[in-house]
Amino acid sequence: KYSRAKVQLSTNMPKKTVKVVVVGNPANTNALICKKYAPSIPATNFSALTRLDQNRAQAQLAGKLGIAVESVSNVVIWGNHSSTQYPDPRNATAEVNGGTKGVYEAVQDDAW
């Protein structure tokens, strides 16, 4: 459970460029609470544990395509870090052979 006082106190200490990583589940909810009580820190500086899951999904897609992880973007993870999360590659793209394609078009394997 996050304490409003702790979050507010912590916002008085760091530079506004601080990066905040929330690992306590429900990570997305807890990151939102932190953001709410730390309004001086930009929202883009908050990340939840699901970033790890996003990285894993990108790595799996990159491995399937034989490209660098950095060549895969726009993968979304819905939900918290749990068995109910849903990796969503519908809007994901991959840089393949000098061009950018949707990952479904690039993978060309519906069974996978």
mmCIF file of N, CA, C and O in Angstrom:
data_model
loop_
_atom_site.group_PDB
_atom_site.id
_atom_site.type_symbol
_atom_site.label_atom_id
_atom_site.label_comp_id
_atom_site.label_asym_id
_atom_site.label_seq_id
_atom_site.Cartn_x
_atom_site.Cartn_y
_atom_site.Cartn_z
ATOM 1 N N LYS A 1 0.846 -1.177 0.000
ATOM 2 C CA LYS A 1 0.000 0.000 0.000
ATOM 3 C C LYS A 1 0.888 1.236 0.000
ATOM 4 O O LYS A 1 1.809 1.356 0.800
ATOM 5 N N TYR A 2 0.623 2.145 -0.902
ATOM 6 C CA TYR A 2 1.412 3.361 -0.979
ATOM 7 C C TYR A 2 0.884 4.395 -0.010
ATOM 8 O O TYR A 2 -0.310 4.599 0.121
ATOM 9 N N SER A 3 1.768 5.052 0.633
ATOM 10 C CA SER A 3 1.404 6.121 1.542
ATOM 11 C C SER A 3 1.524 7.449 0.817
ATOM 12 O O SER A 3 2.556 7.748 0.212
ATOM 13 N N ARG A 4 0.463 8.242 0.871
ATOM 14 C CA ARG A 4 0.479 9.558 0.221
ATOM 15 C C ARG A 4 1.658 10.379 0.731
ATOM 16 O O ARG A 4 2.356 11.018 -0.041
ATOM 17 N N ALA A 5 1.908 10.328 2.026
ATOM 18 C CA ALA A 5 2.996 11.114 2.607
ATOM 19 C C ALA A 5 4.351 10.697 2.037
ATOM 20 O O ALA A 5 5.187 11.543 1.731
ATOM 21 N N LYS A 6 4.563 9.377 1.867
ATOM 22 C CA LYS A 6 5.839 8.899 1.317
ATOM 23 C C LYS A 6 6.021 9.358 -0.123
ATOM 24 O O LYS A 6 7.101 9.771 -0.527
ATOM 25 N N VAL A 7 4.973 9.253 -0.908
ATOM 26 C CA VAL A 7 5.071 9.667 -2.307
ATOM 27 C C VAL A 7 5.309 11.164 -2.393
ATOM 28 O O VAL A 7 6.165 11.631 -3.129
ATOM 29 N N GLN A 8 4.564 11.944 -1.610
ATOM 30 C CA GLN A 8 4.739 13.391 -1.636
ATOM 31 C C GLN A 8 6.121 13.777 -1.137
ATOM 32 O O GLN A 8 6.752 14.663 -1.687
ATOM 33 N N LEU A 9 6.619 13.125 -0.095
ATOM 34 C CA LEU A 9 7.952 13.400 0.416
ATOM 35 C C LEU A 9 8.994 13.098 -0.654
ATOM 36 O O LEU A 9 9.914 13.874 -0.890
ATOM 37 N N SER A 10 8.825 11.983 -1.336
ATOM 38 C CA SER A 10 9.808 11.598 -2.347
ATOM 39 C C SER A 10 9.830 12.572 -3.524
ATOM 40 O O SER A 10 10.847 12.715 -4.197
ATOM 41 N N THR A 11 8.742 13.262 -3.778
ATOM 42 C CA THR A 11 8.735 14.211 -4.890
ATOM 43 C C THR A 11 9.493 15.478 -4.553
ATOM 44 O O THR A 11 9.855 16.235 -5.445
ATOM 45 N N ASN A 12 9.761 15.723 -3.286
ATOM 46 C CA ASN A 12 10.530 16.901 -2.898
ATOM 47 C C ASN A 12 12.030 16.664 -2.993
ATOM 48 O O ASN A 12 12.804 17.601 -2.937
ATOM 49 N N MET A 13 12.441 15.426 -3.142
ATOM 50 C CA MET A 13 13.860 15.094 -3.132
ATOM 51 C C MET A 13 14.502 14.998 -4.515
ATOM 52 O O MET A 13 15.533 15.585 -4.727
ATOM 53 N N PRO A 14 13.929 14.244 -5.436
ATOM 54 C CA PRO A 14 14.665 14.013 -6.689
ATOM 55 C C PRO A 14 14.525 15.149 -7.687
ATOM 56 O O PRO A 14 13.674 16.024 -7.556
ATOM 57 N N LYS A 15 15.404 15.085 -8.682
ATOM 58 C CA LYS A 15 15.256 15.987 -9.824
ATOM 59 C C LYS A 15 13.985 15.595 -10.563
ATOM 60 O O LYS A 15 13.536 14.455 -10.480
ATOM 61 N N LYS A 16 13.452 16.494 -11.316
ATOM 62 C CA LYS A 16 12.211 16.207 -12.050
ATOM 63 C C LYS A 16 12.465 15.265 -13.227
ATOM 64 O O LYS A 16 11.532 14.811 -13.871
ATOM 65 N N THR A 17 13.718 14.942 -13.480
ATOM 66 C CA THR A 17 14.060 13.989 -14.543
ATOM 67 C C THR A 17 14.155 12.566 -14.010
ATOM 68 O O THR A 17 14.489 11.653 -14.753
ATOM 69 N N VAL A 18 13.840 12.377 -12.721
ATOM 70 C CA VAL A 18 13.914 11.057 -12.113
ATOM 71 C C VAL A 18 13.007 10.079 -12.866
ATOM 72 O O VAL A 18 11.960 10.441 -13.372
ATOM 73 N N LYS A 19 13.439 8.842 -12.948
ATOM 74 C CA LYS A 19 12.634 7.768 -13.532
ATOM 75 C C LYS A 19 12.119 6.913 -12.384
ATOM 76 O O LYS A 19 12.882 6.486 -11.524
ATOM 77 N N VAL A 20 10.820 6.655 -12.362
ATOM 78 C CA VAL A 20 10.185 5.912 -11.280
ATOM 79 C C VAL A 20 9.725 4.567 -11.819
ATOM 80 O O VAL A 20 8.954 4.507 -12.775
ATOM 81 N N VAL A 21 10.217 3.483 -11.213
ATOM 82 C CA VAL A 21 9.818 2.137 -11.606
ATOM 83 C C VAL A 21 9.040 1.527 -10.442
ATOM 84 O O VAL A 21 9.553 1.431 -9.329
ATOM 85 N N VAL A 22 7.814 1.133 -10.712
ATOM 86 C CA VAL A 22 6.947 0.550 -9.686
ATOM 87 C C VAL A 22 6.891 -0.953 -9.905
ATOM 88 O O VAL A 22 6.571 -1.403 -11.001
ATOM 89 N N VAL A 23 7.238 -1.710 -8.859
ATOM 90 C CA VAL A 23 7.271 -3.156 -8.999
ATOM 91 C C VAL A 23 6.231 -3.872 -8.147
ATOM 92 O O VAL A 23 6.032 -5.060 -8.293
ATOM 93 N N GLY A 24 5.575 -3.176 -7.253
ATOM 94 C CA GLY A 24 4.569 -3.817 -6.395
ATOM 95 C C GLY A 24 3.259 -3.991 -7.127
ATOM 96 O O GLY A 24 2.738 -3.046 -7.705
ATOM 97 N N ASN A 25 2.715 -5.204 -7.108
ATOM 98 C CA ASN A 25 1.443 -5.446 -7.787
ATOM 99 C C ASN A 25 0.271 -5.019 -6.930
ATOM 100 O O ASN A 25 0.337 -5.145 -5.709
ATOM 101 N N PRO A 26 -0.770 -4.500 -7.504
ATOM 102 C CA PRO A 26 -0.977 -4.299 -8.941
ATOM 103 C C PRO A 26 -0.143 -3.110 -9.441
ATOM 104 O O PRO A 26 -0.404 -1.955 -9.084
ATOM 105 N N ALA A 27 0.882 -3.406 -10.222
ATOM 106 C CA ALA A 27 1.870 -2.408 -10.612
ATOM 107 C C ALA A 27 1.265 -1.223 -11.356
ATOM 108 O O ALA A 27 1.624 -0.074 -11.102
ATOM 109 N N ASN A 28 0.355 -1.481 -12.298
ATOM 110 C CA ASN A 28 -0.232 -0.366 -13.058
ATOM 111 C C ASN A 28 -0.999 0.569 -12.141
ATOM 112 O O ASN A 28 -0.889 1.783 -12.231
ATOM 113 N N THR A 29 -1.780 0.005 -11.250
ATOM 114 C CA THR A 29 -2.560 0.811 -10.309
ATOM 115 C C THR A 29 -1.644 1.590 -9.373
ATOM 116 O O THR A 29 -1.845 2.785 -9.135
ATOM 117 N N ASN A 30 -0.615 0.942 -8.869
ATOM 118 C CA ASN A 30 0.310 1.609 -7.964
ATOM 119 C C ASN A 30 1.101 2.707 -8.667
ATOM 120 O O ASN A 30 1.382 3.752 -8.082
ATOM 121 N N ALA A 31 1.447 2.502 -9.930
ATOM 122 C CA ALA A 31 2.128 3.554 -10.690
ATOM 123 C C ALA A 31 1.208 4.756 -10.874
ATOM 124 O O ALA A 31 1.646 5.910 -10.785
ATOM 125 N N LEU A 32 -0.060 4.498 -11.123
ATOM 126 C CA LEU A 32 -1.032 5.580 -11.265
ATOM 127 C C LEU A 32 -1.164 6.367 -9.961
ATOM 128 O O LEU A 32 -1.215 7.599 -9.970
ATOM 129 N N ILE A 33 -1.181 5.663 -8.841
ATOM 130 C CA ILE A 33 -1.255 6.337 -7.537
ATOM 131 C C ILE A 33 -0.016 7.187 -7.317
ATOM 132 O O ILE A 33 -0.108 8.346 -6.883
ATOM 133 N N CYS A 34 1.149 6.638 -7.624
ATOM 134 C CA CYS A 34 2.388 7.420 -7.481
ATOM 135 C C CYS A 34 2.336 8.676 -8.339
ATOM 136 O O CYS A 34 2.699 9.767 -7.885
ATOM 137 N N LYS A 35 1.895 8.520 -9.567
ATOM 138 C CA LYS A 35 1.818 9.668 -10.477
ATOM 139 C C LYS A 35 0.866 10.724 -9.929
ATOM 140 O O LYS A 35 1.147 11.914 -9.983
ATOM 141 N N LYS A 36 -0.235 10.282 -9.376
ATOM 142 C CA LYS A 36 -1.228 11.220 -8.842
ATOM 143 C C LYS A 36 -0.635 12.073 -7.724
ATOM 144 O O LYS A 36 -0.873 13.275 -7.656
ATOM 145 N N TYR A 37 0.126 11.458 -6.833
ATOM 146 C CA TYR A 37 0.670 12.177 -5.683
ATOM 147 C C TYR A 37 2.058 12.764 -5.934
ATOM 148 O O TYR A 37 2.664 13.305 -5.012
ATOM 149 N N ALA A 38 2.527 12.650 -7.153
ATOM 150 C CA ALA A 38 3.809 13.256 -7.531
ATOM 151 C C ALA A 38 3.614 14.062 -8.814
ATOM 152 O O ALA A 38 4.225 13.776 -9.839
ATOM 153 N N PRO A 39 2.742 15.081 -8.782
ATOM 154 C CA PRO A 39 2.392 15.805 -10.005
ATOM 155 C C PRO A 39 3.542 16.587 -10.632
ATOM 156 O O PRO A 39 3.482 16.915 -11.813
ATOM 157 N N SER A 40 4.609 16.833 -9.882
ATOM 158 C CA SER A 40 5.726 17.582 -10.453
ATOM 159 C C SER A 40 6.638 16.706 -11.305
ATOM 160 O O SER A 40 7.490 17.209 -12.030
ATOM 161 N N ILE A 41 6.469 15.394 -11.219
ATOM 162 C CA ILE A 41 7.263 14.470 -12.038
ATOM 163 C C ILE A 41 6.442 14.130 -13.275
ATOM 164 O O ILE A 41 5.289 13.730 -13.171
ATOM 165 N N PRO A 42 7.016 14.292 -14.477
ATOM 166 C CA PRO A 42 6.262 14.016 -15.710
ATOM 167 C C PRO A 42 5.729 12.577 -15.754
ATOM 168 O O PRO A 42 6.419 11.636 -15.338
ATOM 169 N N ALA A 43 4.515 12.420 -16.250
ATOM 170 C CA ALA A 43 3.881 11.100 -16.328
ATOM 171 C C ALA A 43 4.725 10.109 -17.129
ATOM 172 O O ALA A 43 4.732 8.911 -16.834
ATOM 173 N N THR A 44 5.448 10.594 -18.120
ATOM 174 C CA THR A 44 6.272 9.704 -18.948
ATOM 175 C C THR A 44 7.460 9.122 -18.184
ATOM 176 O O THR A 44 8.112 8.217 -18.687
ATOM 177 N N ASN A 45 7.720 9.627 -16.989
ATOM 178 C CA ASN A 45 8.838 9.126 -16.189
ATOM 179 C C ASN A 45 8.445 7.963 -15.288
ATOM 180 O O ASN A 45 9.269 7.453 -14.548
ATOM 181 N N PHE A 46 7.176 7.546 -15.325
ATOM 182 C CA PHE A 46 6.702 6.432 -14.517
ATOM 183 C C PHE A 46 6.597 5.184 -15.379
ATOM 184 O O PHE A 46 6.137 5.238 -16.516
ATOM 185 N N SER A 47 7.016 4.072 -14.807
ATOM 186 C CA SER A 47 6.907 2.799 -15.501
ATOM 187 C C SER A 47 6.534 1.739 -14.479
ATOM 188 O O SER A 47 6.956 1.791 -13.329
ATOM 189 N N ALA A 48 5.743 0.764 -14.909
ATOM 190 C CA ALA A 48 5.337 -0.326 -14.032
ATOM 191 C C ALA A 48 6.055 -1.602 -14.444
ATOM 192 O O ALA A 48 6.640 -1.675 -15.520
ATOM 193 N N LEU A 49 5.987 -2.605 -13.603
ATOM 194 C CA LEU A 49 6.657 -3.875 -13.860
ATOM 195 C C LEU A 49 6.260 -4.463 -15.204
ATOM 196 O O LEU A 49 7.018 -5.216 -15.803
ATOM 197 N N THR A 50 5.107 -4.091 -15.714
ATOM 198 C CA THR A 50 4.686 -4.637 -16.999
ATOM 199 C C THR A 50 5.636 -4.245 -18.120
ATOM 200 O O THR A 50 5.574 -4.825 -19.197
ATOM 201 N N ARG A 51 6.523 -3.286 -17.880
ATOM 202 C CA ARG A 51 7.538 -2.963 -18.884
ATOM 203 C C ARG A 51 8.415 -4.187 -19.129
ATOM 204 O O ARG A 51 8.826 -4.450 -20.252
ATOM 205 N N LEU A 52 8.679 -4.959 -18.091
ATOM 206 C CA LEU A 52 9.431 -6.198 -18.243
ATOM 207 C C LEU A 52 8.695 -7.137 -19.194
ATOM 208 O O LEU A 52 9.292 -7.735 -20.092
ATOM 209 N N ASP A 53 7.384 -7.226 -19.025
ATOM 210 C CA ASP A 53 6.586 -8.085 -19.892
ATOM 211 C C ASP A 53 6.554 -7.566 -21.324
ATOM 212 O O ASP A 53 6.571 -8.339 -22.276
ATOM 213 N N GLN A 54 6.528 -6.252 -21.477
ATOM 214 C CA GLN A 54 6.578 -5.663 -22.812
ATOM 215 C C GLN A 54 7.907 -6.000 -23.475
ATOM 216 O O GLN A 54 7.951 -6.372 -24.649
ATOM 217 N N ASN A 55 8.991 -5.882 -22.722
ATOM 218 C CA ASN A 55 10.310 -6.230 -23.264
ATOM 219 C C ASN A 55 10.350 -7.696 -23.697
ATOM 220 O O ASN A 55 10.918 -8.032 -24.741
ATOM 221 N N ARG A 56 9.752 -8.565 -22.898
ATOM 222 C CA ARG A 56 9.727 -9.996 -23.239
ATOM 223 C C ARG A 56 8.941 -10.237 -24.522
ATOM 224 O O ARG A 56 9.353 -11.022 -25.381
ATOM 225 N N ALA A 57 7.799 -9.582 -24.650
ATOM 226 C CA ALA A 57 6.986 -9.747 -25.858
ATOM 227 C C ALA A 57 7.747 -9.248 -27.083
ATOM 228 O O ALA A 57 7.746 -9.898 -28.133
ATOM 229 N N GLN A 58 8.405 -8.101 -26.961
ATOM 230 C CA GLN A 58 9.198 -7.575 -28.073
ATOM 231 C C GLN A 58 10.324 -8.534 -28.429
ATOM 232 O O GLN A 58 10.598 -8.763 -29.610
ATOM 233 N N ALA A 59 10.961 -9.106 -27.412
ATOM 234 C CA ALA A 59 12.066 -10.041 -27.662
ATOM 235 C C ALA A 59 11.577 -11.297 -28.371
ATOM 236 O O ALA A 59 12.260 -11.814 -29.268
ATOM 237 N N GLN A 60 10.401 -11.793 -27.997
ATOM 238 C CA GLN A 60 9.861 -12.978 -28.667
ATOM 239 C C GLN A 60 9.561 -12.689 -30.134
ATOM 240 O O GLN A 60 9.856 -13.505 -31.015
ATOM 241 N N LEU A 61 8.971 -11.526 -30.396
ATOM 242 C CA LEU A 61 8.680 -11.156 -31.786
ATOM 243 C C LEU A 61 9.971 -10.975 -32.577
ATOM 244 O O LEU A 61 10.086 -11.446 -33.709
ATOM 245 N N ALA A 62 10.942 -10.303 -31.968
ATOM 246 C CA ALA A 62 12.225 -10.094 -32.650
ATOM 247 C C ALA A 62 12.910 -11.423 -32.934
ATOM 248 O O ALA A 62 13.452 -11.630 -34.028
ATOM 249 N N GLY A 63 12.860 -12.340 -31.968
ATOM 250 C CA GLY A 63 13.461 -13.662 -32.173
ATOM 251 C C GLY A 63 12.799 -14.417 -33.306
ATOM 252 O O GLY A 63 13.476 -15.047 -34.127
ATOM 253 N N LYS A 64 11.487 -14.362 -33.355
ATOM 254 C CA LYS A 64 10.752 -15.043 -34.430
ATOM 255 C C LYS A 64 11.135 -14.478 -35.797
ATOM 256 O O LYS A 64 11.235 -15.213 -36.779
ATOM 257 N N LEU A 65 11.364 -13.154 -35.837
ATOM 258 C CA LEU A 65 11.680 -12.492 -37.108
ATOM 259 C C LEU A 65 13.177 -12.441 -37.408
ATOM 260 O O LEU A 65 13.577 -12.031 -38.497
ATOM 261 N N GLY A 66 14.006 -12.817 -36.439
ATOM 262 C CA GLY A 66 15.454 -12.786 -36.634
ATOM 263 C C GLY A 66 16.006 -11.365 -36.733
ATOM 264 O O GLY A 66 16.927 -11.119 -37.514
ATOM 265 N N ILE A 67 15.421 -10.442 -35.957
ATOM 266 C CA ILE A 67 15.860 -9.041 -35.977
ATOM 267 C C ILE A 67 16.184 -8.592 -34.555
ATOM 268 O O ILE A 67 15.880 -9.279 -33.590
ATOM 269 N N ALA A 68 16.787 -7.424 -34.448
ATOM 270 C CA ALA A 68 17.117 -6.863 -33.135
ATOM 271 C C ALA A 68 15.841 -6.440 -32.408
ATOM 272 O O ALA A 68 14.859 -6.030 -33.033
ATOM 273 N N VAL A 69 15.852 -6.536 -31.100
ATOM 274 C CA VAL A 69 14.697 -6.141 -30.287
ATOM 275 C C VAL A 69 14.313 -4.693 -30.560
ATOM 276 O O VAL A 69 13.129 -4.356 -30.601
ATOM 277 N N GLU A 70 15.308 -3.843 -30.772
ATOM 278 C CA GLU A 70 15.050 -2.427 -31.035
ATOM 279 C C GLU A 70 14.272 -2.203 -32.325
ATOM 280 O O GLU A 70 13.737 -1.127 -32.560
ATOM 281 N N SER A 71 14.200 -3.223 -33.153
ATOM 282 C CA SER A 71 13.483 -3.118 -34.428
ATOM 283 C C SER A 71 11.996 -3.420 -34.289
ATOM 284 O O SER A 71 11.256 -3.340 -35.263
ATOM 285 N N VAL A 72 11.555 -3.769 -33.085
ATOM 286 C CA VAL A 72 10.141 -4.043 -32.824
ATOM 287 C C VAL A 72 9.603 -2.936 -31.932
ATOM 288 O O VAL A 72 10.213 -2.578 -30.926
ATOM 289 N N SER A 73 8.468 -2.369 -32.303
ATOM 290 C CA SER A 73 7.886 -1.305 -31.480
ATOM 291 C C SER A 73 6.372 -1.428 -31.419
ATOM 292 O O SER A 73 5.765 -2.207 -32.154
ATOM 293 N N ASN A 74 5.792 -0.651 -30.533
ATOM 294 C CA ASN A 74 4.336 -0.554 -30.353
ATOM 295 C C ASN A 74 3.676 -1.830 -29.853
ATOM 296 O O ASN A 74 2.515 -2.088 -30.144
ATOM 297 N N VAL A 75 4.407 -2.639 -29.074
ATOM 298 C CA VAL A 75 3.808 -3.791 -28.410
ATOM 299 C C VAL A 75 3.186 -3.277 -27.114
ATOM 300 O O VAL A 75 3.802 -2.507 -26.388
ATOM 301 N N VAL A 76 1.971 -3.687 -26.824
ATOM 302 C CA VAL A 76 1.255 -3.232 -25.629
ATOM 303 C C VAL A 76 0.959 -4.433 -24.741
ATOM 304 O O VAL A 76 0.653 -5.518 -25.233
ATOM 305 N N ILE A 77 1.058 -4.224 -23.440
ATOM 306 C CA ILE A 77 0.652 -5.240 -22.470
ATOM 307 C C ILE A 77 -0.551 -4.689 -21.727
ATOM 308 O O ILE A 77 -0.478 -3.626 -21.113
ATOM 309 N N TRP A 78 -1.660 -5.398 -21.785
ATOM 310 C CA TRP A 78 -2.866 -4.996 -21.060
ATOM 311 C C TRP A 78 -2.911 -5.766 -19.757
ATOM 312 O O TRP A 78 -2.677 -6.964 -19.719
ATOM 313 N N GLY A 79 -3.217 -5.074 -18.673
ATOM 314 C CA GLY A 79 -3.342 -5.700 -17.368
ATOM 315 C C GLY A 79 -2.059 -5.641 -16.581
ATOM 316 O O GLY A 79 -1.056 -5.067 -17.011
ATOM 317 N N ASN A 80 -2.100 -6.209 -15.410
ATOM 318 C CA ASN A 80 -0.955 -6.219 -14.514
ATOM 319 C C ASN A 80 -0.083 -7.436 -14.764
ATOM 320 O O ASN A 80 -0.441 -8.340 -15.506
ATOM 321 N N HIS A 81 1.061 -7.455 -14.102
ATOM 322 C CA HIS A 81 2.002 -8.560 -14.199
ATOM 323 C C HIS A 81 1.392 -9.769 -13.480
ATOM 324 O O HIS A 81 1.566 -9.952 -12.282
ATOM 325 N N SER A 82 0.611 -10.548 -14.225
ATOM 326 C CA SER A 82 -0.073 -11.699 -13.642
ATOM 327 C C SER A 82 -0.511 -12.623 -14.770
ATOM 328 O O SER A 82 -0.294 -12.333 -15.945
ATOM 329 N N SER A 83 -1.171 -13.681 -14.412
ATOM 330 C CA SER A 83 -1.645 -14.632 -15.428
ATOM 331 C C SER A 83 -2.792 -14.060 -16.259
ATOM 332 O O SER A 83 -3.164 -14.644 -17.276
ATOM 333 N N THR A 84 -3.333 -12.926 -15.859
ATOM 334 C CA THR A 84 -4.436 -12.326 -16.609
ATOM 335 C C THR A 84 -3.974 -11.285 -17.622
ATOM 336 O O THR A 84 -4.800 -10.739 -18.347
ATOM 337 N N GLN A 85 -2.679 -11.022 -17.679
ATOM 338 C CA GLN A 85 -2.207 -10.014 -18.629
ATOM 339 C C GLN A 85 -2.384 -10.499 -20.067
ATOM 340 O O GLN A 85 -2.451 -11.705 -20.329
ATOM 341 N N TYR A 86 -2.436 -9.547 -20.978
ATOM 342 C CA TYR A 86 -2.637 -9.874 -22.380
ATOM 343 C C TYR A 86 -1.637 -9.100 -23.230
ATOM 344 O O TYR A 86 -1.763 -7.893 -23.385
ATOM 345 N N PRO A 87 -0.622 -9.771 -23.771
ATOM 346 C CA PRO A 87 0.292 -9.105 -24.707
ATOM 347 C C PRO A 87 -0.457 -8.847 -26.021
ATOM 348 O O PRO A 87 -1.061 -9.746 -26.590
ATOM 349 N N ASP A 88 -0.428 -7.618 -26.481
ATOM 350 C CA ASP A 88 -1.206 -7.224 -27.664
ATOM 351 C C ASP A 88 -0.282 -6.686 -28.755
ATOM 352 O O ASP A 88 0.164 -5.552 -28.703
ATOM 353 N N PRO A 89 -0.002 -7.500 -29.780
ATOM 354 C CA PRO A 89 0.860 -7.056 -30.871
ATOM 355 C C PRO A 89 0.094 -6.465 -32.061
ATOM 356 O O PRO A 89 0.676 -6.231 -33.115
ATOM 357 N N ARG A 90 -1.226 -6.219 -31.915
ATOM 358 C CA ARG A 90 -2.025 -5.769 -33.063
ATOM 359 C C ARG A 90 -1.487 -4.512 -33.726
ATOM 360 O O ARG A 90 -1.583 -4.368 -34.943
ATOM 361 N N ASN A 91 -0.946 -3.591 -32.944
ATOM 362 C CA ASN A 91 -0.407 -2.354 -33.518
ATOM 363 C C ASN A 91 1.111 -2.354 -33.585
ATOM 364 O O ASN A 91 1.717 -1.335 -33.906
ATOM 365 N N ALA A 92 1.715 -3.490 -33.270
ATOM 366 C CA ALA A 92 3.173 -3.579 -33.278
ATOM 367 C C ALA A 92 3.711 -3.551 -34.697
ATOM 368 O O ALA A 92 3.082 -4.055 -35.634
ATOM 369 N N THR A 93 4.878 -2.958 -34.829
ATOM 370 C CA THR A 93 5.561 -2.915 -36.125
ATOM 371 C C THR A 93 6.969 -3.457 -35.970
ATOM 372 O O THR A 93 7.511 -3.508 -34.866
ATOM 373 N N ALA A 94 7.536 -3.862 -37.095
ATOM 374 C CA ALA A 94 8.893 -4.384 -37.107
ATOM 375 C C ALA A 94 9.625 -3.847 -38.324
ATOM 376 O O ALA A 94 9.053 -3.746 -39.404
ATOM 377 N N GLU A 95 10.866 -3.484 -38.107
ATOM 378 C CA GLU A 95 11.723 -3.056 -39.213
ATOM 379 C C GLU A 95 12.372 -4.309 -39.788
ATOM 380 O O GLU A 95 13.220 -4.929 -39.149
ATOM 381 N N VAL A 96 11.924 -4.675 -40.993
ATOM 382 C CA VAL A 96 12.382 -5.906 -41.625
ATOM 383 C C VAL A 96 12.832 -5.598 -43.043
ATOM 384 O O VAL A 96 12.097 -4.967 -43.810
ATOM 385 N N ASN A 97 14.024 -6.035 -43.388
ATOM 386 C CA ASN A 97 14.554 -5.859 -44.750
ATOM 387 C C ASN A 97 14.451 -4.415 -45.238
ATOM 388 O O ASN A 97 14.030 -4.161 -46.362
ATOM 389 N N GLY A 98 14.792 -3.469 -44.377
ATOM 390 C CA GLY A 98 14.824 -2.066 -44.778
ATOM 391 C C GLY A 98 13.486 -1.353 -44.787
ATOM 392 O O GLY A 98 13.404 -0.194 -45.151
ATOM 393 N N GLY A 99 12.415 -2.031 -44.386
ATOM 394 C CA GLY A 99 11.093 -1.406 -44.353
ATOM 395 C C GLY A 99 10.373 -1.710 -43.058
ATOM 396 O O GLY A 99 10.773 -2.587 -42.295
ATOM 397 N N THR A 100 9.315 -0.986 -42.800
ATOM 398 C CA THR A 100 8.518 -1.212 -41.599
ATOM 399 C C THR A 100 7.223 -1.916 -41.961
ATOM 400 O O THR A 100 6.529 -1.511 -42.890
ATOM 401 N N LYS A 101 6.943 -3.007 -41.241
ATOM 402 C CA LYS A 101 5.734 -3.791 -41.480
ATOM 403 C C LYS A 101 5.025 -4.041 -40.162
ATOM 404 O O LYS A 101 5.657 -4.059 -39.102
ATOM 405 N N GLY A 102 3.730 -4.297 -40.231
ATOM 406 C CA GLY A 102 3.025 -4.789 -39.061
ATOM 407 C C GLY A 102 3.557 -6.168 -38.732
ATOM 408 O O GLY A 102 3.940 -6.914 -39.636
ATOM 409 N N VAL A 103 3.601 -6.523 -37.452
ATOM 410 C CA VAL A 103 4.201 -7.817 -37.107
ATOM 411 C C VAL A 103 3.421 -9.003 -37.657
ATOM 412 O O VAL A 103 4.018 -10.017 -38.002
ATOM 413 N N TYR A 104 2.105 -8.886 -37.780
ATOM 414 C CA TYR A 104 1.343 -9.998 -38.372
ATOM 415 C C TYR A 104 1.794 -10.246 -39.807
ATOM 416 O O TYR A 104 1.965 -11.382 -40.232
ATOM 417 N N GLU A 105 1.978 -9.169 -40.546
ATOM 418 C CA GLU A 105 2.434 -9.291 -41.941
ATOM 419 C C GLU A 105 3.860 -9.824 -41.974
ATOM 420 O O GLU A 105 4.212 -10.649 -42.817
ATOM 421 N N ALA A 106 4.702 -9.367 -41.045
ATOM 422 C CA ALA A 106 6.099 -9.786 -41.040
ATOM 423 C C ALA A 106 6.264 -11.256 -40.614
ATOM 424 O O ALA A 106 7.042 -11.989 -41.202
ATOM 425 N N VAL A 107 5.499 -11.682 -39.613
ATOM 426 C CA VAL A 107 5.624 -13.061 -39.108
ATOM 427 C C VAL A 107 5.012 -14.064 -40.095
ATOM 428 O O VAL A 107 5.565 -15.117 -40.347
ATOM 429 N N GLN A 108 3.865 -13.749 -40.651
ATOM 430 C CA GLN A 108 3.161 -14.609 -41.609
ATOM 431 C C GLN A 108 2.994 -16.037 -41.094
ATOM 432 O O GLN A 108 3.284 -17.006 -41.786
ATOM 433 N N ASP A 109 2.524 -16.147 -39.852
ATOM 434 C CA ASP A 109 2.318 -17.459 -39.260
ATOM 435 C C ASP A 109 1.205 -17.349 -38.221
ATOM 436 O O ASP A 109 1.446 -17.094 -37.047
ATOM 437 N N ASP A 110 -0.035 -17.512 -38.672
ATOM 438 C CA ASP A 110 -1.177 -17.363 -37.780
ATOM 439 C C ASP A 110 -1.174 -18.359 -36.622
ATOM 440 O O ASP A 110 -1.644 -18.059 -35.540
ATOM 441 N N ALA A 111 -0.627 -19.539 -36.832
ATOM 442 C CA ALA A 111 -0.582 -20.538 -35.782
ATOM 443 C C ALA A 111 0.380 -20.123 -34.652
ATOM 444 O O ALA A 111 0.159 -20.459 -33.499
ATOM 445 N N TRP A 112 1.408 -19.379 -35.006
ATOM 446 C CA TRP A 112 2.366 -18.949 -33.997
ATOM 447 C C TRP A 112 1.751 -17.896 -33.133
ATOM 448 O O TRP A 112 1.856 -17.828 -31.967
#
